[in-house]
Coordinates of C-alpha atoms in Angstrom, one line a residue:
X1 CA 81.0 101.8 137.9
X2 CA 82.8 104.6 136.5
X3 CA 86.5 105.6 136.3
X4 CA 89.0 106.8 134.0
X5 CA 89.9 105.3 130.8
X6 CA 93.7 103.4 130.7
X7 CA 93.6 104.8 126.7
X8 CA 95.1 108.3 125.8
X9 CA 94.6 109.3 122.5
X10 CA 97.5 113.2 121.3
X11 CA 96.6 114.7 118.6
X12 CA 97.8 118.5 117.4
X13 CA 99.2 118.3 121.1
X14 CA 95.8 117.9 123.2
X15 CA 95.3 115.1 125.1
X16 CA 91.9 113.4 125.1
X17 CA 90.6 111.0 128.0
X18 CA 88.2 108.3 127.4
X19 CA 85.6 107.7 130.3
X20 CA 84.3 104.0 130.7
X21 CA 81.2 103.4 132.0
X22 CA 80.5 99.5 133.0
X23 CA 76.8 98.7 132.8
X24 CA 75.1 96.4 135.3
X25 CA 72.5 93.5 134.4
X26 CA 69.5 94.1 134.3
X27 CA 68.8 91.8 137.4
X28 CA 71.9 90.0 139.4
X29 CA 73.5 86.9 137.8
X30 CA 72.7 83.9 140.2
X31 CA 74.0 81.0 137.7
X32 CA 76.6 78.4 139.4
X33 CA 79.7 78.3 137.4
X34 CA 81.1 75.0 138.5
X35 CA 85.0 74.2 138.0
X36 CA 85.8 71.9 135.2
X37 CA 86.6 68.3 135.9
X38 CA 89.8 66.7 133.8
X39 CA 89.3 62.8 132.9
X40 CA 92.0 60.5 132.0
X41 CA 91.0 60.1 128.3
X42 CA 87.6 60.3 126.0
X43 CA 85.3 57.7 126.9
X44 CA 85.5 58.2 130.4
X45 CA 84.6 61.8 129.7
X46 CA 81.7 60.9 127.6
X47 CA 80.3 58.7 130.0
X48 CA 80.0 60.7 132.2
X49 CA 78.7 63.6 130.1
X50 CA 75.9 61.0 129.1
X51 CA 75.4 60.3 132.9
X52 CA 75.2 64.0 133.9
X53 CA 72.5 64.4 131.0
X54 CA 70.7 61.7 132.0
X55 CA 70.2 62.9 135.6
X56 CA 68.9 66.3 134.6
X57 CA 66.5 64.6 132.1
X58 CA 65.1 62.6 135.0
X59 CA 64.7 65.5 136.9
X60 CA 63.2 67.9 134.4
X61 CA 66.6 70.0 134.2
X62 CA 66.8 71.3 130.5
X63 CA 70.3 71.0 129.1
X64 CA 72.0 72.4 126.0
X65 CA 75.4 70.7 125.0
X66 CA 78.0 72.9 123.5
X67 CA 80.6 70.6 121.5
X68 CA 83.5 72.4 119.2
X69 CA 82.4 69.9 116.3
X70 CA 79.5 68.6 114.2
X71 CA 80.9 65.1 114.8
X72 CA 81.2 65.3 118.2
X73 CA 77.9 66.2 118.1
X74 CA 76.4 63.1 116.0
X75 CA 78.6 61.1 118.5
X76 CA 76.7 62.4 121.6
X77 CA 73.9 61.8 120.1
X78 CA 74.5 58.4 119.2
X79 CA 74.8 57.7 122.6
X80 CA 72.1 59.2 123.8
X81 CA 69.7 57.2 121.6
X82 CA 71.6 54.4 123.0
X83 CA 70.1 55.5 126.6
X84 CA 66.8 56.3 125.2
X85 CA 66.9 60.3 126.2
X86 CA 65.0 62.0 123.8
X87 CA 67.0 64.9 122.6
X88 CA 67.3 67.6 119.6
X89 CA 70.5 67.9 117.4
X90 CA 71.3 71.1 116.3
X91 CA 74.2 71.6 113.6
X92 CA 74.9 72.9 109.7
X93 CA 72.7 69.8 108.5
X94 CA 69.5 71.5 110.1
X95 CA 70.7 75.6 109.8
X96 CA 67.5 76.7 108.8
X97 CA 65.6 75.9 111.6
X98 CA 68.5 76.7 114.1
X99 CA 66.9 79.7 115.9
X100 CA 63.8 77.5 116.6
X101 CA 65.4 74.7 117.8
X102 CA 67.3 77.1 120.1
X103 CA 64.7 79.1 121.0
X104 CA 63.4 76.4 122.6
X105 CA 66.1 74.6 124.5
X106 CA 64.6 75.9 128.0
X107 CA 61.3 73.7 128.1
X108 CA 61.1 71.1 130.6
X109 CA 63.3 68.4 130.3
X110 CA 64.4 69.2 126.9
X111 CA 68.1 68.2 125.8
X112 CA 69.5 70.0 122.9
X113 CA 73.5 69.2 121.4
X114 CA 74.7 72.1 119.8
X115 CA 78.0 73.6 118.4
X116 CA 79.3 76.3 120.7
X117 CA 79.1 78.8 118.1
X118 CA 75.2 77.9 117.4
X119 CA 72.1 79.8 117.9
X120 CA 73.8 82.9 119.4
X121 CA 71.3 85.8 119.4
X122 CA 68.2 83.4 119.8
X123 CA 66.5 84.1 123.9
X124 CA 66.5 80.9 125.5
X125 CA 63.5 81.5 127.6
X126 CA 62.6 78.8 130.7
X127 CA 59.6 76.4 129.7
X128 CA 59.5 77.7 125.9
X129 CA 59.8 80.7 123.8
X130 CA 56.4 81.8 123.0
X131 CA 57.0 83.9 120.2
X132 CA 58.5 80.8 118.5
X133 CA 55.1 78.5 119.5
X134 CA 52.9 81.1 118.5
X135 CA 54.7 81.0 114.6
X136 CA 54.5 77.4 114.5
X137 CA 50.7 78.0 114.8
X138 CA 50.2 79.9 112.0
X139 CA 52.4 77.9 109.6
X140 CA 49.7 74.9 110.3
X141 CA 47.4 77.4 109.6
X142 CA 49.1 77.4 106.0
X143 CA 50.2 81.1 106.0
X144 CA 53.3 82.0 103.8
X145 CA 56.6 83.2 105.2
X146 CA 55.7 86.8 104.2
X147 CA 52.5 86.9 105.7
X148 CA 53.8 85.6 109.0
X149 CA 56.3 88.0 108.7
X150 CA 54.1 90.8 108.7
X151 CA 51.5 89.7 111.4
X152 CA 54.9 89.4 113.4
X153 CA 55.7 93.1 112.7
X154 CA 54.0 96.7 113.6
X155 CA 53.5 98.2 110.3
X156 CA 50.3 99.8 109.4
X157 CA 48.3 97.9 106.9
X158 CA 44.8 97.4 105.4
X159 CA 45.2 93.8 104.5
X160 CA 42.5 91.8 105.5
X161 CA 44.9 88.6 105.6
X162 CA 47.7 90.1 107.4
X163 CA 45.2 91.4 110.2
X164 CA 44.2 88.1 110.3
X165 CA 46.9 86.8 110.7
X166 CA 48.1 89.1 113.3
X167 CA 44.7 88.7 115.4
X168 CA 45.2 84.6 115.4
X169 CA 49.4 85.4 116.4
X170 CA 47.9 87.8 119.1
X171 CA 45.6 84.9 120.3
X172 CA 48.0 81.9 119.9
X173 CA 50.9 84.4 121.6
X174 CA 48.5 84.6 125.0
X175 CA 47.7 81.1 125.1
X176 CA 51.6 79.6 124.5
X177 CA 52.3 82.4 127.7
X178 CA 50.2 80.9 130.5
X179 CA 51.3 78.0 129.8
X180 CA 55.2 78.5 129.9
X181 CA 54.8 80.9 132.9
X182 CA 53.3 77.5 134.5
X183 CA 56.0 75.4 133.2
X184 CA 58.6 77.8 133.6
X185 CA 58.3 77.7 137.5
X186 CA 58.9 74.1 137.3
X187 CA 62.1 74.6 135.5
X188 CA 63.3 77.5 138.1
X189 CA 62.4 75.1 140.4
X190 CA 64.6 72.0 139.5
X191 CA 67.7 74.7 138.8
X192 CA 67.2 76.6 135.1
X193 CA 69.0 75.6 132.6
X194 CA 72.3 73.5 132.6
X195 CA 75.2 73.9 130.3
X196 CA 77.4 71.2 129.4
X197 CA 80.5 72.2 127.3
X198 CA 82.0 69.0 125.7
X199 CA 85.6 70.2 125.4
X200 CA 87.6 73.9 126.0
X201 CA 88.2 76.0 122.9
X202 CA 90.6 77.8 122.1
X203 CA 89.0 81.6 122.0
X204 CA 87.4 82.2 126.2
X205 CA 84.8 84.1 124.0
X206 CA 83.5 81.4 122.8
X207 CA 83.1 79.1 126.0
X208 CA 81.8 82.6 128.0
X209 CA 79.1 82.9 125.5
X210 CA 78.1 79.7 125.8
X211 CA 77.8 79.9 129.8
X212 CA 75.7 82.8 129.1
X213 CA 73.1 81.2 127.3
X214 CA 71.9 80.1 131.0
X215 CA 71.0 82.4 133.7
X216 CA 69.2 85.3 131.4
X217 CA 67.3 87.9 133.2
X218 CA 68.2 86.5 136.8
X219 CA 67.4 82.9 136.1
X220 CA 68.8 80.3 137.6
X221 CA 71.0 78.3 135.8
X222 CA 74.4 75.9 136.2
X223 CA 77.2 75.2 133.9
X224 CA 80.2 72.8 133.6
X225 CA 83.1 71.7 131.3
X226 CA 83.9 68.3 130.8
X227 CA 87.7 67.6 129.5
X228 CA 89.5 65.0 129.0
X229 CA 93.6 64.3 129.0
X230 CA 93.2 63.8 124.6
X231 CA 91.4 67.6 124.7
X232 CA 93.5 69.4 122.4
X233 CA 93.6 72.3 124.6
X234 CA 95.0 70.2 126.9
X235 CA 97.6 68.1 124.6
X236 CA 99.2 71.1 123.5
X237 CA 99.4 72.7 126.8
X238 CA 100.2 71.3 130.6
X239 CA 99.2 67.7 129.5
X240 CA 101.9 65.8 130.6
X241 CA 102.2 67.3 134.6
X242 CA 99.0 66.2 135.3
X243 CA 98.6 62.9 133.2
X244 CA 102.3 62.0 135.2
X245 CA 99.9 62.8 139.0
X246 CA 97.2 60.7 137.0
X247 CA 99.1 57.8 137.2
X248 CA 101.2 58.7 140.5
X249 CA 97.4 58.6 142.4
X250 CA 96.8 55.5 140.2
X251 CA 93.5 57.6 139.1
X252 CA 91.0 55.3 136.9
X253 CA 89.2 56.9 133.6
X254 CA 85.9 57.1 135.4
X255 CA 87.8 59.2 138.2
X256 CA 87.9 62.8 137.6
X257 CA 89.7 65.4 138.6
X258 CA 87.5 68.7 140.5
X259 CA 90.1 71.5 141.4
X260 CA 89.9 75.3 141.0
X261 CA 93.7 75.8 140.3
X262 CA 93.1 73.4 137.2
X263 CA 90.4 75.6 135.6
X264 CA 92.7 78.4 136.7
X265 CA 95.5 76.9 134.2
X266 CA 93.1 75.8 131.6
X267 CA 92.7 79.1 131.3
X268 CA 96.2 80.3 131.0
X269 CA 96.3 77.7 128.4
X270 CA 93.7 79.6 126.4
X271 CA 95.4 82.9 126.7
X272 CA 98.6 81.3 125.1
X273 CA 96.6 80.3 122.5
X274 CA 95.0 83.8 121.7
X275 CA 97.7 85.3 122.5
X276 CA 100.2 83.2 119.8
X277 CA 96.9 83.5 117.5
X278 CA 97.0 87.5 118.1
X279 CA 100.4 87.4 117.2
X280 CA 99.8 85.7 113.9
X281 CA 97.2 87.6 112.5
X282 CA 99.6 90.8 113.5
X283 CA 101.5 89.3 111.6
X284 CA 99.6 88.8 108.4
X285 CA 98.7 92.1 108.5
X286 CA 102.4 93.4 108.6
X287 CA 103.0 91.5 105.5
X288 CA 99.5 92.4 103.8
X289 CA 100.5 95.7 104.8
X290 CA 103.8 96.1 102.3
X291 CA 101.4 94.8 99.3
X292 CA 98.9 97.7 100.2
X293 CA 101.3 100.5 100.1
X294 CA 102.4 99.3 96.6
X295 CA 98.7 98.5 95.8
X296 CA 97.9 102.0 96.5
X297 CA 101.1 103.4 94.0
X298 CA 100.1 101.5 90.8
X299 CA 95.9 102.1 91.3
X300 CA 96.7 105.6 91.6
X301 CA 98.8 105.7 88.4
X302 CA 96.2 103.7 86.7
X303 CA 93.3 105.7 87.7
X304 CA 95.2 108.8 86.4
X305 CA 94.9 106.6 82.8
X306 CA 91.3 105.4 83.2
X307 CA 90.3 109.1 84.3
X308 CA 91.7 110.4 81.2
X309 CA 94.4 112.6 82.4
X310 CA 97.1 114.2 80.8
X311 CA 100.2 111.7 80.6
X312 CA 102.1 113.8 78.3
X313 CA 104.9 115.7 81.2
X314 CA 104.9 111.9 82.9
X315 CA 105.9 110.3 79.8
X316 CA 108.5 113.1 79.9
X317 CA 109.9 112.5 82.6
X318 CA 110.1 109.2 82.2
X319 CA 112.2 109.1 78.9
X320 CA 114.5 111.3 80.5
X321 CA 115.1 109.3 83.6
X322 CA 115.3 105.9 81.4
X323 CA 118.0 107.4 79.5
X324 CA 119.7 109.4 82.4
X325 CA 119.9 106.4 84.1
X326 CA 120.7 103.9 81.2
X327 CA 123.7 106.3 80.2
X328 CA 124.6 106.4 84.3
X329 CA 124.7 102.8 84.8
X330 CA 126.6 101.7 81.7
X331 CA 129.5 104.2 82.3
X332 CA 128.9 104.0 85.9
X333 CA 130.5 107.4 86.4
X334 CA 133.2 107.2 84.6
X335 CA 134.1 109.3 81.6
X336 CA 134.0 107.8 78.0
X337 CA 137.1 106.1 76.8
X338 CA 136.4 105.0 73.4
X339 CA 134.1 104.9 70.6
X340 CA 133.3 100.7 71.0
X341 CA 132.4 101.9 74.7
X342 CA 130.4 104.6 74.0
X343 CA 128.6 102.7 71.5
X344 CA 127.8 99.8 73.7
X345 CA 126.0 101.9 76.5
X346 CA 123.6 104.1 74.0
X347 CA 123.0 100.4 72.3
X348 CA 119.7 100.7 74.0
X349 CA 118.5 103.4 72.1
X350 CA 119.6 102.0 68.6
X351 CA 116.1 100.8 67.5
X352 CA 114.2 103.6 69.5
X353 CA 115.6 107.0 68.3
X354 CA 119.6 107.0 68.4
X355 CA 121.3 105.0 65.5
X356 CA 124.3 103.8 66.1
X357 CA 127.5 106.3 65.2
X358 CA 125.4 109.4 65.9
X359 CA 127.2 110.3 69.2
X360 CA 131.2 110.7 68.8
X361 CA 133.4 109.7 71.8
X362 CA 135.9 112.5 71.2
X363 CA 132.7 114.7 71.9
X364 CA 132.0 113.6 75.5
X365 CA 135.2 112.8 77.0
X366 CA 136.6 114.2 80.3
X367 CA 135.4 115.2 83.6
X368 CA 131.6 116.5 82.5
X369 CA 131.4 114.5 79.3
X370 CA 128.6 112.0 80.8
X371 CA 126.8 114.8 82.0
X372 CA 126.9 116.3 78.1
X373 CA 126.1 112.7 76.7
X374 CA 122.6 113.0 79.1
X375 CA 121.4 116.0 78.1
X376 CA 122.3 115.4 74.5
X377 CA 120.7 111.7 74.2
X378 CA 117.4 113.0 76.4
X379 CA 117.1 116.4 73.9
X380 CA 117.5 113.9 70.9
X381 CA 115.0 111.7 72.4
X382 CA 112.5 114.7 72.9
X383 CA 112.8 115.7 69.4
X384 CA 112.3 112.0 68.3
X385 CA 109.5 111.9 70.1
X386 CA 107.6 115.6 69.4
X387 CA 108.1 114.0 65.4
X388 CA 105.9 110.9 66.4
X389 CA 103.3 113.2 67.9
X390 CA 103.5 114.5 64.5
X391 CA 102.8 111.7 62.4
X392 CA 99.2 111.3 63.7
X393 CA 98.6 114.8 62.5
X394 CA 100.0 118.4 63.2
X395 CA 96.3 119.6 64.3
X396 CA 95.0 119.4 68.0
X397 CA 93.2 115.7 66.7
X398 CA 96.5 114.5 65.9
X399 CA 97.9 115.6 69.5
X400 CA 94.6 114.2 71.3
X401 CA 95.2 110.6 68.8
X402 CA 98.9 111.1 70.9
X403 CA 97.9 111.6 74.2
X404 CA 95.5 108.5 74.1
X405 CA 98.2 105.8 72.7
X406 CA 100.4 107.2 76.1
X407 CA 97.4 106.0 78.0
X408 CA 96.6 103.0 76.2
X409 CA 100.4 101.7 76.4
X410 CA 100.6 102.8 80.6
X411 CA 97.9 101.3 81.1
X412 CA 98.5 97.8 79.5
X413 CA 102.4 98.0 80.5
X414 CA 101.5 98.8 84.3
X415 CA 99.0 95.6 84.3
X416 CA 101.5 93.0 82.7
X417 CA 104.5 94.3 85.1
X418 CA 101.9 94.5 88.4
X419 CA 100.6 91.0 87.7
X420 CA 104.7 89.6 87.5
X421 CA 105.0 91.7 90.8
X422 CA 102.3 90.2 93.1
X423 CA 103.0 86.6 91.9
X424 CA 106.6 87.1 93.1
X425 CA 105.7 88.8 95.5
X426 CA 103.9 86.1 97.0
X427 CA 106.7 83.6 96.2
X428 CA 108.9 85.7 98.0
X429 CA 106.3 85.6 101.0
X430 CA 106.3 82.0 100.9
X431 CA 109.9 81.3 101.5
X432 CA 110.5 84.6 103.8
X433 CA 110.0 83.2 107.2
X434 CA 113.3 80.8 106.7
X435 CA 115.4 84.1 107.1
X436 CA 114.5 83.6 110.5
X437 CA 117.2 80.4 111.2
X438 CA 119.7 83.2 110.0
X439 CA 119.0 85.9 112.9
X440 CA 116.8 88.3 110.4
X441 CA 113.5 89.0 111.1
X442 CA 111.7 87.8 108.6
X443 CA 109.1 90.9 107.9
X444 CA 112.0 93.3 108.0
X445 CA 114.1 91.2 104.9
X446 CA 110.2 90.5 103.1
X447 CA 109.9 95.0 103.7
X448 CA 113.1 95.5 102.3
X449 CA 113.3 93.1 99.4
X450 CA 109.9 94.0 98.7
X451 CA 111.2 97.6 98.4
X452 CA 114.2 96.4 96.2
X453 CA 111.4 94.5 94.2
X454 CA 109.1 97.3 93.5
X455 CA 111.8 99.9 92.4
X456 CA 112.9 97.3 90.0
X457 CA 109.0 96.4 88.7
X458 CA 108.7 100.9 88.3
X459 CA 112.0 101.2 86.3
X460 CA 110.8 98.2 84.5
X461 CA 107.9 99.8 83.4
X462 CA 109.3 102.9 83.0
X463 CA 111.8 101.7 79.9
X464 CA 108.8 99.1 78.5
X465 CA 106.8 102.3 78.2
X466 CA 109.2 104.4 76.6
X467 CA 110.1 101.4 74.5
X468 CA 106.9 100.9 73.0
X469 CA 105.9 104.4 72.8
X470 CA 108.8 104.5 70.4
X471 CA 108.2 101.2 68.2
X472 CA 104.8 101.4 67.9
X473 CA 103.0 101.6 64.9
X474 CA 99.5 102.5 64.5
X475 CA 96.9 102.3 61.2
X476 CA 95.0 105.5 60.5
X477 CA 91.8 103.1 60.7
X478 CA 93.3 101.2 63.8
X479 CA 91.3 102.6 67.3
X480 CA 92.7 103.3 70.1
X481 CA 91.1 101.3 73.4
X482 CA 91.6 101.3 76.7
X483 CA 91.3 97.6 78.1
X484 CA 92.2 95.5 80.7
X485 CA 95.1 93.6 80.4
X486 CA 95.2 89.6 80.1
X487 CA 97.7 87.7 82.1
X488 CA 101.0 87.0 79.8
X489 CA 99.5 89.7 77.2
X490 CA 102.1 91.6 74.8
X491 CA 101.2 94.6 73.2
X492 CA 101.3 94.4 68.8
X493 CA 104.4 96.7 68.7
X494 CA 105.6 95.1 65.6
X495 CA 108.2 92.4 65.3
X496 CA 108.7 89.8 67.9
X497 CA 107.5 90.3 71.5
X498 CA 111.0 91.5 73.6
X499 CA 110.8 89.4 76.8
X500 CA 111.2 91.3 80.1
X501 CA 114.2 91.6 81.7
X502 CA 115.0 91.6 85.5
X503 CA 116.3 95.6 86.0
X504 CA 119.5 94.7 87.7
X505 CA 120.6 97.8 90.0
X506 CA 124.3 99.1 90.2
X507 CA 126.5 97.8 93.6
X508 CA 126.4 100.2 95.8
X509 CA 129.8 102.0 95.9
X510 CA 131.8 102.3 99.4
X511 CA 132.4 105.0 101.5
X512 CA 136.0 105.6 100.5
X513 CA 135.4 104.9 96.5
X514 CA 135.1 107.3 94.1
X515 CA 131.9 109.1 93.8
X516 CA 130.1 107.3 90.1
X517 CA 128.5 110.8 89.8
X518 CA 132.0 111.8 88.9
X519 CA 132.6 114.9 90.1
X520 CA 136.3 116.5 91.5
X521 CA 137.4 117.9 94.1
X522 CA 137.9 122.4 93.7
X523 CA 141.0 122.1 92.5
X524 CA 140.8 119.5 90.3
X525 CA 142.9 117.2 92.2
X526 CA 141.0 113.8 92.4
X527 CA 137.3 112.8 92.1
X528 CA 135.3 113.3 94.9
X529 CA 134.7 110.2 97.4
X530 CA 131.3 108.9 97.6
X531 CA 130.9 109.7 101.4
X532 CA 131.9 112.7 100.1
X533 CA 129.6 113.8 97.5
X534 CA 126.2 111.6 96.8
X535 CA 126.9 109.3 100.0
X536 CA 126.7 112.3 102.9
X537 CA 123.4 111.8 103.7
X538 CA 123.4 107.7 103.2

């Protein structure tokens, strides 16, 4: 069957239309997919699972039990001993000979318990897989794994012992085929294979693929779920409608109940469930999303380091916007009043390349002053700086010795501050999903703080960089290495280790106050409001 596909895919404005093709089988599907029968609790269920084995083991019906556990597996089996029914468990306990055990769950009145999700891509061929026989054969013939690997195979080879091997395969292979052709008629006859699923899961995958372990190639085959009223598929969903008609019809355990409309809902049931599980791992991937993006930032700034690049305009940059910003925030776009004030906002830069007094007050006072105090503090920083550079040496060894402490110091800052990030990063993640109770969404608050959170981490890093590019102190005969970065490690700047601070951001100003750029109207009237001037475009 063809048609057109439901998906449209624009791109650069050309619309592109998927064509689905269904395939056929091979040959038509004749298996019975009986509806599932409902039983009042467990042990009715399993008795009459052990019944319904039973009566296809008399007959020579193979069966193969799907059950969503290895316990309920041993359990089943328990009481099949019980019975006398001989019968082959298959679960993690015997993995390695899982595709055998499989293979061979079509013969003639064999049993097989299984978990759902076991053996899939093994052919379950009626009256015995050959293939499987004929390998058995020559392991009692004491050839090795390899060997029997190779007479399996079709590569061209000289070896005497693999073409032996491959001959007796060949021979065993013919003989293991007339017999299940004869034995496979029986088991065509007496309906193919049966499938018994012990319990619903969750996924519809995984109970279709077990159905379709039966009627392969246009066999014939039969399958049935057994559930019971303690199924968890059925205690979480439409339970207590049909346990309440249980005991209206006074309905006994033993007494199940056969109707089309209840597979029908079981399998609503299992849509809800997919559907809420869909909706879960959406959701983990919004989340994993917002740490990807970041992720993505800081390996691309510390590949730039491990690569070797030129750090020297970055570092720049980023002693001019730590002391733009520094001088922004502390007057907060006022002008300077007074010497004590003035003092206590370059107070940052004491130790790093401004000593106290050096800056007047009278000097940067009025409407442009904090603009003057910027450009004078950054040209003072660059000059501070271009004399360190000079200190390893005023040759191109001495600028190269530079360039490689600016790496080194990136690199370990950006791993310290990244490691704090994810961890609270995840705490935040693990208390996010209360924001709900308070009508916020809780992936929009976790994107936003998360925002909030990273600017912070990057002007963190940016003024520790600049810090220790400033304090540091390196030996002639001390090498400069790039290494990874342990958790809680501090660079040897000298002194005691400064603990980080939390960058705290400015309030946002309102509409209607003044602008903390501080700029005035034309006419020198009145400062401009922030809506405005900076806020227009907010």
């Amino acid at each position: 069957m063809t048609g057109t596909a439901v998906t449209e895919a624009e791109e650069f404005g050309t619309i592109y239309k998927l064509d689905i093709i269904e395939i056929p089988t091979n040959k038509p599907v004749i298996r019975i997919d009986n509806p599932d029968v409902v039983y009042k609790n467990e042990a009715g269920k399993n008795r009459a699972i052990i019944q319904q084995i039973v009566d296809c083991h008399a007959k020579g019906q193979p069966v193969l039990v799907g059950t969503v556990s290895i316990e309920k597996s041993e359990y089943l089996s328990k009481l099949l001993k019980m019975k006398g029914v001989p019968h082959t468990v298959l679960n993690a306990k015997y993995h390695e000979k899982e595709a055998e055990i499989v293979a061979q769950a079509g013969k003639l009145g064999a049993v097989t318990i299984a978990t759902n999700m076991a053996g899939r891509g093994t052919d379950i061929v009626l009256g015995g897989n050959a293939e499987f026989l004929a390998r058995q054969d020559l392991r009692r013939a004491e050839y090795s794994d390899g060997i029997i690997a190779e007479a399996t195979g079709y590569a061209e080879t000289d070896d005497k012992e693999i073409l032996a091997a491959r001959e007796l395969y060949a021979k065993k292979l013919k003989e293991h085929m007339d017999e299940i052709s004869i034995e496979a008629k029986k088991v065509r006859a007496v309906g193919g294979l049966f499938i018994l699923g012990t319990e619903r899961h969750e996924s519809r995958r995984i109970d279709n693929q077990l159905r379709g372990r039966a009627g392969r190639q246009g066999d014939p085959g039969e399958s049935r779920f057994y559930l019971s009223m303690t199924d968890d598929i059925m205690r979480l969903f439409g339970s207590e409608r049909i346990m309440g008609m249980m005991e209206t019809l006074k309905i006994d355990e033993d007494t199940p109940i056969d109707a089309k409309i209840l597979s029908n809902s079981i399998e609503q049931a299992q849509k809800t469930v997919e559907s809420r599980n869909f909706q879960t791992r959406k959701s983990v991937l919004e989340y994993d999303d917002v740490m990807n993006k970041q992720r993505e930032i800081i390996y691309g700034e510390r590949r730039k380091v491990l690569d070797g690049e030129d750090l020297q305009e970055q570092i720049l940059n980023m002693i001019r916007e730590f002391v733009q910003g520094t001088i922004l925030s502390g007057l907060n776009g006022a002008p300077v009043e007074s010497q004590e004030q003035l003092d206590e906002v370059l107070s940052p830069f004491e130790k790093l390349f401004l000593p106290r007094g050096t800056f007047r007050a009278e000097d940067y006072q009025g409407r442009s002053g904090s603009e003057k105090l910027q450009a004078a503090a950054v040209e003072r920083a660059e000059q501070v700086y271009a004399r360190r550079e000079k200190e390893f040496g005023p040759d191109v060894n001495g600028a190269a010795m530079m360039r490689e402490l600016e790496r080194v110091v990136m690199l370990r800052v950006v791993d310290e501050y990244w490691m704090d990030h994810i961890d609270a990063m995840a705490e935040l993640k693990r208390g996010i999903g209360l924001r709900g109770y308070g009508a916020t969404k809780p992936i929009d608050a976790y994107k936003q703080e998360g925002f909030d959170m990273f600017e912070a981490m990057v002007a963190g890093i940016r003024e520790e960089t600049v810090r220790r590019l400033f304090i540091m102190r390196l030996r002639r005969e001390q090498p400069i290495e790039r290494k990874a970065v342990a958790k809680n490690a501090v660079a040897n700047v000298g002194g005691e280790p400064v603990k980080k601070k939390p960058v705290k951001k400015a309030p946002k100003p309102g509409r209607n106050d003044p602008c903390p750029c501080g700029k005035m109207k034309a006419d020198g009237s009145r400062r401009l409001k922030y809506k405005e001037c900076c806020g227009r475009n907010a």
